[in-house]
mmCIF file of C-alpha atoms and ligand atoms in Angstrom:
data_model
loop_
_atom_site.group_PDB
_atom_site.id
_atom_site.type_symbol
_atom_site.label_atom_id
_atom_site.label_comp_id
_atom_site.label_asym_id
_atom_site.label_seq_id
_atom_site.Cartn_x
_atom_site.Cartn_y
_atom_site.Cartn_z
ATOM 1 C CA UNK A 11 0.000 0.000 0.000
ATOM 2 C CA UNK A 12 1.324 3.415 -0.930
ATOM 3 C CA UNK A 13 0.325 6.115 1.505
ATOM 4 C CA UNK A 14 -0.537 9.673 0.569
ATOM 5 C CA UNK A 15 0.535 12.068 3.290
ATOM 6 C CA UNK A 16 -1.739 14.844 4.496
ATOM 7 C CA UNK A 17 -0.491 18.437 4.738
ATOM 8 C CA UNK A 18 -0.208 17.957 8.503
ATOM 9 C CA UNK A 19 1.954 14.861 8.062
ATOM 10 C CA UNK A 20 4.152 16.634 5.516
ATOM 11 C CA UNK A 21 4.736 19.495 7.954
ATOM 12 C CA UNK A 22 5.979 16.973 10.551
ATOM 13 C CA UNK A 23 8.152 15.250 7.933
ATOM 14 C CA UNK A 24 9.712 18.617 7.071
ATOM 15 C CA UNK A 25 10.782 18.921 10.716
ATOM 16 C CA UNK A 26 12.199 15.383 10.666
ATOM 17 C CA UNK A 27 14.016 16.219 7.430
ATOM 18 C CA UNK A 28 15.430 19.452 8.769
ATOM 19 C CA UNK A 29 16.949 17.674 11.785
ATOM 20 C CA UNK A 30 18.456 15.240 9.289
ATOM 21 C CA UNK A 31 19.929 18.091 7.236
ATOM 22 C CA UNK A 32 21.387 19.837 10.300
ATOM 23 C CA UNK A 33 22.942 16.574 11.488
ATOM 24 C CA UNK A 34 24.665 16.134 8.121
ATOM 25 C CA UNK A 35 26.073 19.654 8.468
ATOM 26 C CA UNK A 36 27.327 18.838 11.968
ATOM 27 C CA UNK A 37 28.973 15.571 10.845
ATOM 28 C CA UNK A 38 30.701 17.316 7.957
ATOM 29 C CA UNK A 39 32.430 19.627 10.449
ATOM 30 C CA UNK A 40 33.877 16.657 12.337
ATOM 31 C CA UNK A 41 34.971 14.585 9.328
ATOM 32 C CA UNK A 42 38.759 14.760 9.672
ATOM 33 C CA UNK A 43 41.599 12.226 9.635
ATOM 34 C CA UNK A 44 41.964 10.442 12.986
ATOM 35 C CA UNK A 45 38.351 10.543 14.144
ATOM 36 C CA UNK A 46 36.762 7.121 14.497
ATOM 37 C CA UNK A 47 33.451 6.185 12.953
ATOM 38 C CA UNK A 48 32.144 5.399 16.461
ATOM 39 C CA UNK A 49 32.917 8.970 17.493
ATOM 40 C CA UNK A 50 31.066 10.294 14.442
ATOM 41 C CA UNK A 51 28.137 7.997 15.275
ATOM 42 C CA UNK A 52 27.972 9.360 18.816
ATOM 43 C CA UNK A 53 28.133 12.983 17.623
ATOM 44 C CA UNK A 54 25.173 12.330 15.307
ATOM 45 C CA UNK A 55 23.206 10.421 17.949
ATOM 46 C CA UNK A 56 23.523 13.233 20.501
ATOM 47 C CA UNK A 57 22.848 15.951 17.938
ATOM 48 C CA UNK A 58 19.657 14.296 16.667
ATOM 49 C CA UNK A 59 18.300 13.761 20.194
ATOM 50 C CA UNK A 60 19.170 17.292 21.331
ATOM 51 C CA UNK A 61 17.125 18.593 18.395
ATOM 52 C CA UNK A 62 14.065 16.599 19.452
ATOM 53 C CA UNK A 63 14.546 13.759 16.997
ATOM 54 C CA UNK A 64 15.231 10.054 17.230
ATOM 55 C CA UNK A 65 17.988 8.289 15.274
ATOM 56 C CA UNK A 66 15.671 5.722 13.738
ATOM 57 C CA UNK A 67 18.316 3.508 12.090
ATOM 58 C CA UNK A 68 19.155 2.348 15.637
ATOM 59 C CA UNK A 69 17.342 -0.944 16.100
ATOM 60 C CA UNK A 70 15.812 -0.888 12.602
ATOM 61 C CA UNK A 71 15.703 -4.572 11.646
ATOM 62 C CA UNK A 72 18.342 -5.032 14.344
ATOM 63 C CA UNK A 73 20.794 -2.421 13.003
ATOM 64 C CA UNK A 74 23.215 -1.792 15.916
ATOM 65 C CA UNK A 75 24.166 1.898 15.482
ATOM 66 C CA UNK A 76 22.524 5.298 14.994
ATOM 67 C CA UNK A 77 23.941 6.060 11.542
ATOM 68 C CA UNK A 78 25.570 4.237 8.638
ATOM 69 C CA UNK A 79 29.116 5.231 7.627
ATOM 70 C CA UNK A 80 30.414 3.582 4.465
ATOM 71 C CA UNK A 81 34.039 4.064 3.398
ATOM 72 C CA UNK A 82 35.694 3.558 -0.025
ATOM 73 C CA UNK A 83 34.505 0.200 -1.423
ATOM 74 C CA UNK A 84 31.657 0.103 1.109
ATOM 75 C CA UNK A 85 28.468 1.052 -0.716
ATOM 76 C CA UNK A 86 25.963 1.419 2.137
ATOM 77 C CA UNK A 87 25.121 0.247 5.670
ATOM 78 C CA UNK A 88 28.689 0.393 7.006
ATOM 79 C CA UNK A 89 28.592 -0.036 10.809
ATOM 80 C CA UNK A 90 30.481 2.536 12.910
ATOM 81 C CA UNK A 91 33.459 1.025 14.753
ATOM 82 C CA UNK A 92 36.906 1.932 16.054
ATOM 83 C CA UNK A 93 38.081 2.440 12.460
ATOM 84 C CA UNK A 94 39.873 5.750 12.037
ATOM 85 C CA UNK A 95 39.131 8.050 9.120
ATOM 86 C CA UNK A 96 42.105 8.613 6.792
ATOM 87 C CA UNK A 97 42.946 11.379 4.342
ATOM 88 C CA UNK A 98 41.607 10.478 0.909
ATOM 89 C CA UNK A 99 38.842 8.205 2.266
ATOM 90 C CA UNK A 100 35.506 8.425 0.470
ATOM 91 C CA UNK A 101 33.025 8.597 3.315
ATOM 92 C CA UNK A 102 29.248 8.418 3.108
ATOM 93 C CA UNK A 103 26.947 9.290 5.993
ATOM 94 C CA UNK A 104 23.483 7.803 5.653
ATOM 95 C CA UNK A 105 20.813 7.888 8.331
ATOM 96 C CA UNK A 106 17.205 8.366 9.253
ATOM 97 C CA UNK A 107 15.798 10.826 11.763
ATOM 98 C CA UNK A 108 12.337 10.441 13.255
ATOM 99 C CA UNK A 109 10.226 13.289 14.591
ATOM 100 C CA UNK A 110 6.762 12.831 16.119
ATOM 101 C CA UNK A 111 6.606 9.356 14.609
ATOM 102 C CA UNK A 112 7.638 10.311 11.061
ATOM 103 C CA UNK A 113 10.945 9.575 9.338
ATOM 104 C CA UNK A 114 13.372 11.211 6.967
ATOM 105 C CA UNK A 115 16.297 9.546 5.224
ATOM 106 C CA UNK A 116 19.280 11.235 3.582
ATOM 107 C CA UNK A 117 22.873 10.478 2.558
ATOM 108 C CA UNK A 118 25.952 12.462 1.504
ATOM 109 C CA UNK A 119 29.415 11.402 0.385
ATOM 110 C CA UNK A 120 32.676 13.319 0.996
ATOM 111 C CA UNK A 121 36.327 12.904 0.091
ATOM 112 C CA UNK A 122 38.385 13.470 3.239
ATOM 113 C CA UNK A 123 40.826 16.333 2.694
ATOM 114 C CA UNK A 124 39.545 16.680 -0.863
ATOM 115 C CA UNK A 125 42.518 14.653 -2.092
ATOM 116 C CA UNK A 126 41.787 11.849 -4.529
ATOM 117 C CA UNK A 127 42.364 10.692 -8.085
ATOM 118 C CA UNK A 128 40.316 12.617 -10.628
ATOM 119 C CA UNK A 129 38.134 9.581 -11.389
ATOM 120 C CA UNK A 130 37.181 9.310 -7.711
ATOM 121 C CA UNK A 131 36.369 13.016 -7.533
ATOM 122 C CA UNK A 132 34.209 12.571 -10.626
ATOM 123 C CA UNK A 133 32.462 9.563 -9.086
ATOM 124 C CA UNK A 134 31.375 11.641 -6.093
ATOM 125 C CA UNK A 135 30.424 14.675 -8.175
ATOM 126 C CA UNK A 136 28.391 12.706 -10.717
ATOM 127 C CA UNK A 137 26.654 10.607 -8.058
ATOM 128 C CA UNK A 138 25.398 13.808 -6.439
ATOM 129 C CA UNK A 139 24.326 15.155 -9.827
ATOM 130 C CA UNK A 140 22.606 11.844 -10.595
ATOM 131 C CA UNK A 141 20.385 12.337 -7.545
ATOM 132 C CA UNK A 142 19.140 15.688 -8.904
ATOM 133 C CA UNK A 143 18.785 14.285 -12.432
ATOM 134 C CA UNK A 144 16.469 11.639 -10.926
ATOM 135 C CA UNK A 145 14.554 14.103 -8.750
ATOM 136 C CA UNK A 146 13.860 16.341 -11.767
ATOM 137 C CA UNK A 147 11.559 13.646 -13.156
ATOM 138 C CA UNK A 148 9.245 13.795 -10.139
ATOM 139 C CA UNK A 149 5.772 15.265 -10.583
ATOM 140 C CA UNK A 150 2.209 13.986 -10.400
ATOM 141 C CA UNK A 151 1.579 11.662 -13.349
ATOM 142 C CA UNK A 152 5.256 10.725 -13.837
ATOM 143 C CA UNK A 153 6.228 7.072 -13.384
ATOM 144 C CA UNK A 154 8.704 5.577 -10.924
ATOM 145 C CA UNK A 155 10.590 4.170 -13.934
ATOM 146 C CA UNK A 156 11.231 7.704 -15.216
ATOM 147 C CA UNK A 157 13.405 8.407 -12.151
ATOM 148 C CA UNK A 158 15.531 5.280 -12.466
ATOM 149 C CA UNK A 159 15.863 5.625 -16.220
ATOM 150 C CA UNK A 160 17.191 9.176 -15.912
ATOM 151 C CA UNK A 161 19.687 8.197 -13.190
ATOM 152 C CA UNK A 162 20.914 5.149 -15.097
ATOM 153 C CA UNK A 163 21.332 7.021 -18.365
ATOM 154 C CA UNK A 164 23.281 9.811 -16.626
ATOM 155 C CA UNK A 165 25.529 7.333 -14.753
ATOM 156 C CA UNK A 166 26.341 5.417 -17.922
ATOM 157 C CA UNK A 167 27.093 8.649 -19.813
ATOM 158 C CA UNK A 168 29.796 9.240 -17.215
ATOM 159 C CA UNK A 169 31.153 5.691 -17.250
ATOM 160 C CA UNK A 170 29.734 4.767 -13.840
ATOM 161 C CA UNK A 171 27.784 1.655 -12.912
ATOM 162 C CA UNK A 172 24.495 1.606 -11.003
ATOM 163 C CA UNK A 173 24.050 -0.675 -7.999
ATOM 164 C CA UNK A 174 20.863 -2.643 -8.585
ATOM 165 C CA UNK A 175 20.814 -4.760 -5.433
ATOM 166 C CA UNK A 176 19.499 -1.873 -3.325
ATOM 167 C CA UNK A 177 16.875 0.735 -4.185
ATOM 168 C CA UNK A 178 15.177 3.869 -2.893
ATOM 169 C CA UNK A 179 11.825 3.601 -1.143
ATOM 170 C CA UNK A 180 8.762 5.278 0.283
ATOM 171 C CA UNK A 181 9.209 6.993 3.656
ATOM 172 C CA UNK A 182 6.683 7.702 6.422
ATOM 173 C CA UNK A 183 5.975 6.261 9.832
ATOM 174 C CA UNK A 184 8.340 3.496 8.693
ATOM 175 C CA UNK A 185 11.803 4.063 7.225
ATOM 176 C CA UNK A 186 11.075 1.739 4.335
ATOM 177 C CA UNK A 187 7.604 1.912 2.824
ATOM 178 C CA UNK A 188 6.243 1.100 -0.615
ATOM 179 C CA UNK A 189 7.061 1.795 -3.378
ATOM 180 C CA UNK A 190 10.560 0.657 -4.333
ATOM 181 C CA UNK A 191 12.418 3.419 -6.196
ATOM 182 C CA UNK A 192 15.118 1.773 -8.351
ATOM 183 C CA UNK A 193 18.040 3.735 -9.763
ATOM 184 C CA UNK A 194 17.585 1.993 -13.117
ATOM 185 C CA UNK A 195 14.685 1.083 -15.378
ATOM 186 C CA UNK A 196 12.500 1.993 -18.299
ATOM 187 C CA UNK A 197 10.808 5.309 -18.924
ATOM 188 C CA UNK A 198 7.025 5.217 -18.631
ATOM 189 C CA UNK A 199 6.927 2.067 -16.492
ATOM 190 C CA UNK A 200 5.972 1.405 -12.899
ATOM 191 C CA UNK A 201 3.788 3.187 -10.423
ATOM 192 C CA UNK A 202 2.303 6.601 -11.199
ATOM 193 C CA UNK A 203 3.407 9.336 -8.795
ATOM 194 C CA UNK A 204 0.713 11.301 -6.979
ATOM 195 C CA UNK A 205 0.742 14.478 -4.939
ATOM 196 C CA UNK A 206 1.472 13.698 -1.281
ATOM 197 C CA UNK A 207 3.630 10.616 -1.860
ATOM 198 C CA UNK A 208 6.939 10.777 0.012
ATOM 199 C CA UNK A 209 9.892 8.879 -1.437
ATOM 200 C CA UNK A 210 13.637 8.584 -0.855
ATOM 201 C CA UNK A 211 15.733 8.635 -4.020
ATOM 202 C CA UNK A 212 19.233 7.259 -3.405
ATOM 203 C CA UNK A 213 21.615 6.549 -6.282
ATOM 204 C CA UNK A 214 24.558 4.306 -5.365
ATOM 205 C CA UNK A 215 27.096 4.539 -8.187
ATOM 206 C CA UNK A 216 30.357 2.610 -8.615
ATOM 207 C CA UNK A 217 33.601 3.220 -10.495
ATOM 208 C CA UNK A 218 33.889 -0.456 -11.390
ATOM 209 C CA UNK A 219 31.374 -3.280 -11.436
ATOM 210 C CA UNK A 220 27.785 -2.765 -10.272
ATOM 211 C CA UNK A 221 27.968 -6.090 -8.429
ATOM 212 C CA UNK A 222 28.020 -5.979 -4.635
ATOM 213 C CA UNK A 223 28.255 -8.416 -1.740
ATOM 214 C CA UNK A 224 27.459 -8.334 1.950
ATOM 215 C CA UNK A 225 30.079 -8.707 4.676
ATOM 216 C CA UNK A 226 29.892 -11.226 7.535
ATOM 217 C CA UNK A 227 28.553 -8.513 9.860
ATOM 218 C CA UNK A 228 25.256 -8.991 8.010
ATOM 219 C CA UNK A 229 24.980 -5.310 7.062
ATOM 220 C CA UNK A 230 27.917 -3.770 5.219
ATOM 221 C CA UNK A 231 27.437 -3.837 1.445
ATOM 222 C CA UNK A 232 30.733 -3.661 -0.503
ATOM 223 C CA UNK A 233 31.617 -3.632 -4.189
ATOM 224 C CA UNK A 234 32.627 -7.039 -5.488
ATOM 225 C CA UNK A 235 35.759 -5.631 -7.176
ATOM 226 C CA UNK A 236 36.665 -3.474 -4.134
ATOM 227 C CA UNK A 237 36.519 -0.306 -6.225
ATOM 228 C CA UNK A 238 35.031 2.894 -4.755
ATOM 229 C CA UNK A 239 31.349 3.681 -4.488
ATOM 230 C CA UNK A 240 29.390 6.869 -3.719
ATOM 231 C CA UNK A 241 25.873 7.476 -2.391
ATOM 232 C CA UNK A 242 23.571 10.494 -2.157
ATOM 233 C CA UNK A 243 19.986 10.510 -0.935
ATOM 234 C CA UNK A 244 17.126 12.900 -0.278
ATOM 235 C CA UNK A 245 13.611 12.350 0.990
ATOM 236 C CA UNK A 246 11.132 14.313 -1.150
ATOM 237 C CA UNK A 247 7.396 14.898 -1.326
ATOM 238 C CA UNK A 248 5.504 14.965 -4.623
ATOM 239 C CA UNK A 249 3.861 18.389 -4.912
ATOM 240 C CA UNK A 250 1.205 19.890 -7.215
ATOM 241 C CA UNK A 251 3.698 20.479 -10.013
ATOM 242 C CA UNK A 252 6.942 18.749 -9.018
ATOM 243 C CA UNK A 253 8.656 17.850 -5.797
ATOM 244 C CA UNK A 254 10.020 19.402 -2.647
ATOM 245 C CA UNK A 255 13.122 18.169 -0.821
ATOM 246 C CA UNK A 256 12.356 17.474 2.853
ATOM 247 C CA UNK A 257 15.968 16.797 3.892
ATOM 248 C CA UNK A 258 17.492 20.043 2.636
ATOM 249 C CA UNK A 259 18.137 23.501 4.040
ATOM 250 C CA UNK A 260 14.628 24.887 4.455
ATOM 251 C CA UNK A 261 15.354 27.743 6.803
HETATM 252 N N1 MF3 B 23 19.171 4.997 3.461
HETATM 253 C C1 MF3 B 23 19.313 3.723 4.116
HETATM 254 C C2 MF3 B 23 18.379 2.742 3.475
HETATM 255 O O1 MF3 B 23 17.370 3.129 2.956
HETATM 256 C C3 MF3 B 23 19.054 3.856 5.594
HETATM 257 C C4 MF3 B 23 19.179 2.566 6.287
HETATM 258 S S1 MF3 B 23 18.954 2.639 7.976
HETATM 259 C C5 MF3 B 23 19.537 1.140 8.515
HETATM 260 O O2 MF3 B 23 18.644 1.561 3.458
HETATM 261 F F1 MF3 B 23 19.079 0.972 9.672
HETATM 262 F F2 MF3 B 23 19.134 0.150 7.723
HETATM 263 F F3 MF3 B 23 20.795 1.153 8.504
HETATM 264 CO CO1 CO B 24 17.125 5.076 2.174
#
C-alpha cells in the first residue's frame, strides 16, 4: 500500500528532514583524519536527540548503530566502529531521523581532505548530480521508472555503474515503505506518482562493477571488485507540479 501524506503529516516530515539536514552539516564539520566512525556515530546520535529527533536507524531490523558510515569500497550500511578516518577516504553518511513518529532519510558522500584521483572526484560529483537528475523527473503523473531511467542514463554517460541490489523507497511512519524506487529502469513504467507521496531517491554509483556483496557482519554492502562507491539521498514529497526536498536547508 502506498500512503498519501496529508499536509499535517508533511509538515511533521519537514521537521524530521530538517533535523536530518542539520545533522549532516554537523557531521561534515567533524569529518577529519583520525576521528573514528564510532565517534562520528555518537556525535550524530547526541545531535539528533538534542534537536528533538530520534535516530531511527538504531534498532531498525536489528541495526546496531545510529547512523551508517560507508568508506571507499563500502556502498551502504557500514557499521560505525573503532576504524579511524584517513585522508583520501571516500566517506558516506546515511541515516534516518524520526520526529513525532515520522521519518526522513538522507545520505551524503565526501572525500576526506579533498585529495583523490580525478576519477574518484568525478564519481562523487556525478553521483550527487545523478540524484538531482532523478529528482527532476518527479511530478504527479510521472512514473517511478522515469526516475531510475534518468539516473541510469546519466551514470552510464559518465562511465559509472548503477548498484541494482538496493533501491530507494517510500518513507513515512516506517523508514522503508512502498514503493521501491530503483536507480535503473524503463521510462514510462511502474507506479504513477501522486501528490502527497513521500519517497527517498538514493543513487549508489560505482567506479567499477555494479555487483556488490554483503560482509559477515550482516549489514555492510561492498563492491565485489573493491573499487570505490558513492551514495547520495534525499527524501522528497511529490507536490502539485513537481517535488520538494524534505531533507534540505529549508530555513
Ligand atoms: N538509506 C538507508 C536505506 O534506505 C538507511 C538505512 S537505515 C539502517 O537503506 F538501519 F538500515 F541502517
Ligand atoms: Co534510504
